[in-house]
GROMACS .gro file of C-alpha atoms in nm:
model
  179
    1UNK     CA    1   2.072  -3.287  -1.931
    2UNK     CA    2   1.725  -3.420  -1.875
    3UNK     CA    3   1.434  -3.197  -1.983
    4UNK     CA    4   1.116  -3.224  -1.784
    5UNK     CA    5   0.793  -3.208  -1.982
    6UNK     CA    6   0.629  -2.865  -1.980
    7UNK     CA    7   0.292  -2.838  -1.820
    8UNK     CA    8   0.027  -2.616  -1.978
    9UNK     CA    9   0.024  -2.265  -1.829
   10UNK     CA   10  -0.339  -2.306  -1.723
   11UNK     CA   11  -0.245  -2.607  -1.511
   12UNK     CA   12   0.053  -2.441  -1.343
   13UNK     CA   13  -0.161  -2.132  -1.275
   14UNK     CA   14  -0.418  -2.353  -1.103
   15UNK     CA   15  -0.147  -2.513  -0.889
   16UNK     CA   16  -0.007  -2.174  -0.787
   17UNK     CA   17  -0.358  -2.042  -0.715
   18UNK     CA   18  -0.414  -2.330  -0.472
   19UNK     CA   19  -0.093  -2.234  -0.288
   20UNK     CA   20  -0.186  -1.869  -0.243
   21UNK     CA   21  -0.237  -1.894   0.135
   22UNK     CA   22   0.131  -1.958   0.207
   23UNK     CA   23   0.375  -1.671   0.155
   24UNK     CA   24   0.676  -1.902   0.189
   25UNK     CA   25   0.538  -2.145  -0.067
   26UNK     CA   26   0.463  -1.864  -0.311
   27UNK     CA   27   0.820  -1.740  -0.276
   28UNK     CA   28   0.939  -2.090  -0.359
   29UNK     CA   29   0.708  -2.121  -0.660
   30UNK     CA   30   0.842  -1.790  -0.792
   31UNK     CA   31   1.184  -1.956  -0.808
   32UNK     CA   32   1.074  -2.274  -0.987
   33UNK     CA   33   1.093  -2.126  -1.336
   34UNK     CA   34   1.044  -1.804  -1.527
   35UNK     CA   35   0.704  -1.925  -1.641
   36UNK     CA   36   0.587  -1.960  -1.276
   37UNK     CA   37   0.705  -1.615  -1.170
   38UNK     CA   38   0.420  -1.395  -1.305
   39UNK     CA   39   0.142  -1.604  -1.146
   40UNK     CA   40   0.332  -1.621  -0.818
   41UNK     CA   41   0.365  -1.241  -0.821
   42UNK     CA   42  -0.011  -1.206  -0.866
   43UNK     CA   43  -0.054  -1.352  -0.519
   44UNK     CA   44   0.265  -1.221  -0.358
   45UNK     CA   45   0.200  -0.857  -0.442
   46UNK     CA   46  -0.180  -0.834  -0.463
   47UNK     CA   47  -0.202  -0.706  -0.105
   48UNK     CA   48   0.082  -0.488   0.025
   49UNK     CA   49   0.086  -0.363   0.384
   50UNK     CA   50   0.353  -0.133   0.528
   51UNK     CA   51   0.408   0.002   0.876
   52UNK     CA   52   0.621   0.312   0.838
   53UNK     CA   53   0.904   0.323   0.585
   54UNK     CA   54   0.694   0.491   0.319
   55UNK     CA   55   0.994   0.650   0.147
   56UNK     CA   56   1.146   0.302   0.118
   57UNK     CA   57   0.823   0.174  -0.036
   58UNK     CA   58   0.835   0.451  -0.297
   59UNK     CA   59   1.199   0.373  -0.368
   60UNK     CA   60   1.118   0.001  -0.406
   61UNK     CA   61   0.835   0.076  -0.648
   62UNK     CA   62   1.056   0.306  -0.854
   63UNK     CA   63   1.331   0.040  -0.873
   64UNK     CA   64   1.101  -0.252  -0.955
   65UNK     CA   65   0.850  -0.153  -1.222
   66UNK     CA   66   0.775  -0.520  -1.292
   67UNK     CA   67   0.579  -0.556  -0.965
   68UNK     CA   68   0.378  -0.231  -0.975
   69UNK     CA   69   0.093  -0.372  -1.182
   70UNK     CA   70   0.029  -0.656  -0.938
   71UNK     CA   71  -0.054  -0.436  -0.637
   72UNK     CA   72  -0.430  -0.395  -0.598
   73UNK     CA   73  -0.471  -0.342  -0.223
   74UNK     CA   74  -0.247  -0.106  -0.028
   75UNK     CA   75  -0.245  -0.069   0.351
   76UNK     CA   76  -0.023   0.202   0.498
   77UNK     CA   77  -0.013   0.237   0.872
   78UNK     CA   78   0.180   0.440   1.119
   79UNK     CA   79   0.407   0.297   1.380
   80UNK     CA   80   0.206   0.212   1.691
   81UNK     CA   81   0.173   0.527   1.893
   82UNK     CA   82   0.158   0.351   2.229
   83UNK     CA   83   0.426   0.500   2.447
   84UNK     CA   84   0.672   0.280   2.636
   85UNK     CA   85   0.626   0.279   3.014
   86UNK     CA   86   0.962   0.443   3.084
   87UNK     CA   87   0.904   0.722   2.831
   88UNK     CA   88   0.733   1.051   2.906
   89UNK     CA   89   0.521   1.198   2.630
   90UNK     CA   90   0.272   1.481   2.608
   91UNK     CA   91   0.112   1.314   2.308
   92UNK     CA   92  -0.211   1.125   2.378
   93UNK     CA   93  -0.191   0.755   2.297
   94UNK     CA   94  -0.458   0.784   2.028
   95UNK     CA   95  -0.270   1.050   1.830
   96UNK     CA   96  -0.090   0.920   1.521
   97UNK     CA   97   0.286   0.934   1.561
   98UNK     CA   98   0.374   0.873   1.195
   99UNK     CA   99   0.332   1.132   0.921
  100UNK     CA  100   0.248   1.045   0.562
  101UNK     CA  101   0.262   1.370   0.365
  102UNK     CA  102  -0.004   1.381   0.091
  103UNK     CA  103   0.268   1.438  -0.173
  104UNK     CA  104   0.447   1.117  -0.070
  105UNK     CA  105   0.115   0.931  -0.083
  106UNK     CA  106   0.053   1.080  -0.430
  107UNK     CA  107   0.397   0.962  -0.546
  108UNK     CA  108   0.332   0.610  -0.415
  109UNK     CA  109  -0.017   0.586  -0.564
  110UNK     CA  110   0.107   0.719  -0.899
  111UNK     CA  111   0.330   0.410  -0.925
  112UNK     CA  112   0.035   0.169  -0.891
  113UNK     CA  113  -0.178   0.154  -1.208
  114UNK     CA  114  -0.414  -0.122  -1.089
  115UNK     CA  115  -0.472  -0.001  -0.735
  116UNK     CA  116  -0.824  -0.081  -0.615
  117UNK     CA  117  -0.833  -0.017  -0.241
  118UNK     CA  118  -0.629   0.196   0.000
  119UNK     CA  119  -0.636   0.179   0.377
  120UNK     CA  120  -0.458   0.444   0.584
  121UNK     CA  121  -0.431   0.376   0.957
  122UNK     CA  122  -0.282   0.567   1.250
  123UNK     CA  123  -0.133   0.844   1.036
  124UNK     CA  124  -0.100   1.219   1.033
  125UNK     CA  125  -0.105   1.391   0.694
  126UNK     CA  126   0.031   1.727   0.803
  127UNK     CA  127   0.349   1.819   0.620
  128UNK     CA  128   0.558   2.096   0.772
  129UNK     CA  129   0.710   2.151   0.428
  130UNK     CA  130   0.406   2.167   0.199
  131UNK     CA  131   0.453   2.050  -0.157
  132UNK     CA  132   0.255   2.087  -0.473
  133UNK     CA  133   0.009   1.806  -0.526
  134UNK     CA  134  -0.062   1.683  -0.878
  135UNK     CA  135  -0.323   1.887  -1.062
  136UNK     CA  136  -0.490   1.567  -1.179
  137UNK     CA  137  -0.666   1.288  -0.995
  138UNK     CA  138  -0.465   0.969  -0.982
  139UNK     CA  139  -0.710   0.681  -0.956
  140UNK     CA  140  -1.061   0.560  -0.929
  141UNK     CA  141  -1.081   0.348  -0.615
  142UNK     CA  142  -1.325   0.082  -0.510
  143UNK     CA  143  -1.255   0.169  -0.148
  144UNK     CA  144  -1.067   0.415   0.072
  145UNK     CA  145  -1.043   0.368   0.447
  146UNK     CA  146  -0.910   0.632   0.686
  147UNK     CA  147  -0.885   0.504   1.044
  148UNK     CA  148  -0.737   0.699   1.335
  149UNK     CA  149  -0.592   0.965   1.108
  150UNK     CA  150  -0.514   1.324   1.183
  151UNK     CA  151  -0.337   1.489   1.470
  152UNK     CA  152  -0.350   1.822   1.645
  153UNK     CA  153  -0.141   1.964   1.359
  154UNK     CA  154  -0.356   1.833   1.076
  155UNK     CA  155  -0.594   2.075   0.913
  156UNK     CA  156  -0.910   2.004   0.720
  157UNK     CA  157  -0.709   2.079   0.404
  158UNK     CA  158  -0.460   1.803   0.494
  159UNK     CA  159  -0.740   1.546   0.507
  160UNK     CA  160  -0.911   1.685   0.197
  161UNK     CA  161  -0.585   1.674   0.002
  162UNK     CA  162  -0.571   1.297   0.058
  163UNK     CA  163  -0.929   1.256  -0.063
  164UNK     CA  164  -0.852   1.484  -0.358
  165UNK     CA  165  -0.588   1.244  -0.489
  166UNK     CA  166  -0.860   1.018  -0.623
  167UNK     CA  167  -1.105   1.097  -0.901
  168UNK     CA  168  -1.368   0.860  -0.772
  169UNK     CA  169  -1.410   0.662  -0.452
  170UNK     CA  170  -1.694   0.409  -0.456
  171UNK     CA  171  -1.671   0.329  -0.086
  172UNK     CA  172  -1.531   0.565   0.177
  173UNK     CA  173  -1.487   0.451   0.536
  174UNK     CA  174  -1.394   0.715   0.793
  175UNK     CA  175  -1.326   0.616   1.151
  176UNK     CA  176  -1.172   0.853   1.407
  177UNK     CA  177  -1.064   1.129   1.175
  178UNK     CA  178  -0.926   1.412   1.391
  179UNK     CA  179  -0.912   1.773   1.298
   0.00000   0.00000   0.00000
C-alpha cells in the first residue's frame, strides 16, 4: 500500500475554502479523507434553507449532532401559496399556506448553538394546538427577517412568540407581516 504524503491542515483548508462555491465539489471533498470532512462541513452546512418539511429538519438535527454547530444561517420558507389553475381556493394568493408553530421553531433553534441569522418567509405561526414555549430565550441573533408571514388565523401573540424566542436581535426586518 502506497501512502500519500500528508498536507498541512492549513493548506487543505485553503483548498477547500476555494471550492466553497460548488456544492457537488464540497460533497466530494468531504469524502476525500476524515481530515477534510470538518472543513467541508463548514461550507456545506453554514447556510441551510428549507421549504416545508420542518419536522424532518428537526429530526435530522436530532439524529446528527455533529452538523449542528456548523449552521449559522437558517432560512425556513413555506411552500409557495400560488394556487394551481384547476384548483379552487378561498385563500388569497398572498396568504401563507404553510404553518410553522412557534414551538417547532423553538425546538429547531434550540439545536443550533451557533445560529446567527434566521429568515422566515411565507409562513403562518398560528398553532391550533398551542404548546408551552421555553421560559428562556434561546439565542442572540445578528438578524431576523420575517417576510410575508401571518395569516387570517395568526394573532399578534403568535408573531410576538416568535420574536420572544430570541434574547437579542441586532437587526430585525419585517416585510408584509399580517395580523
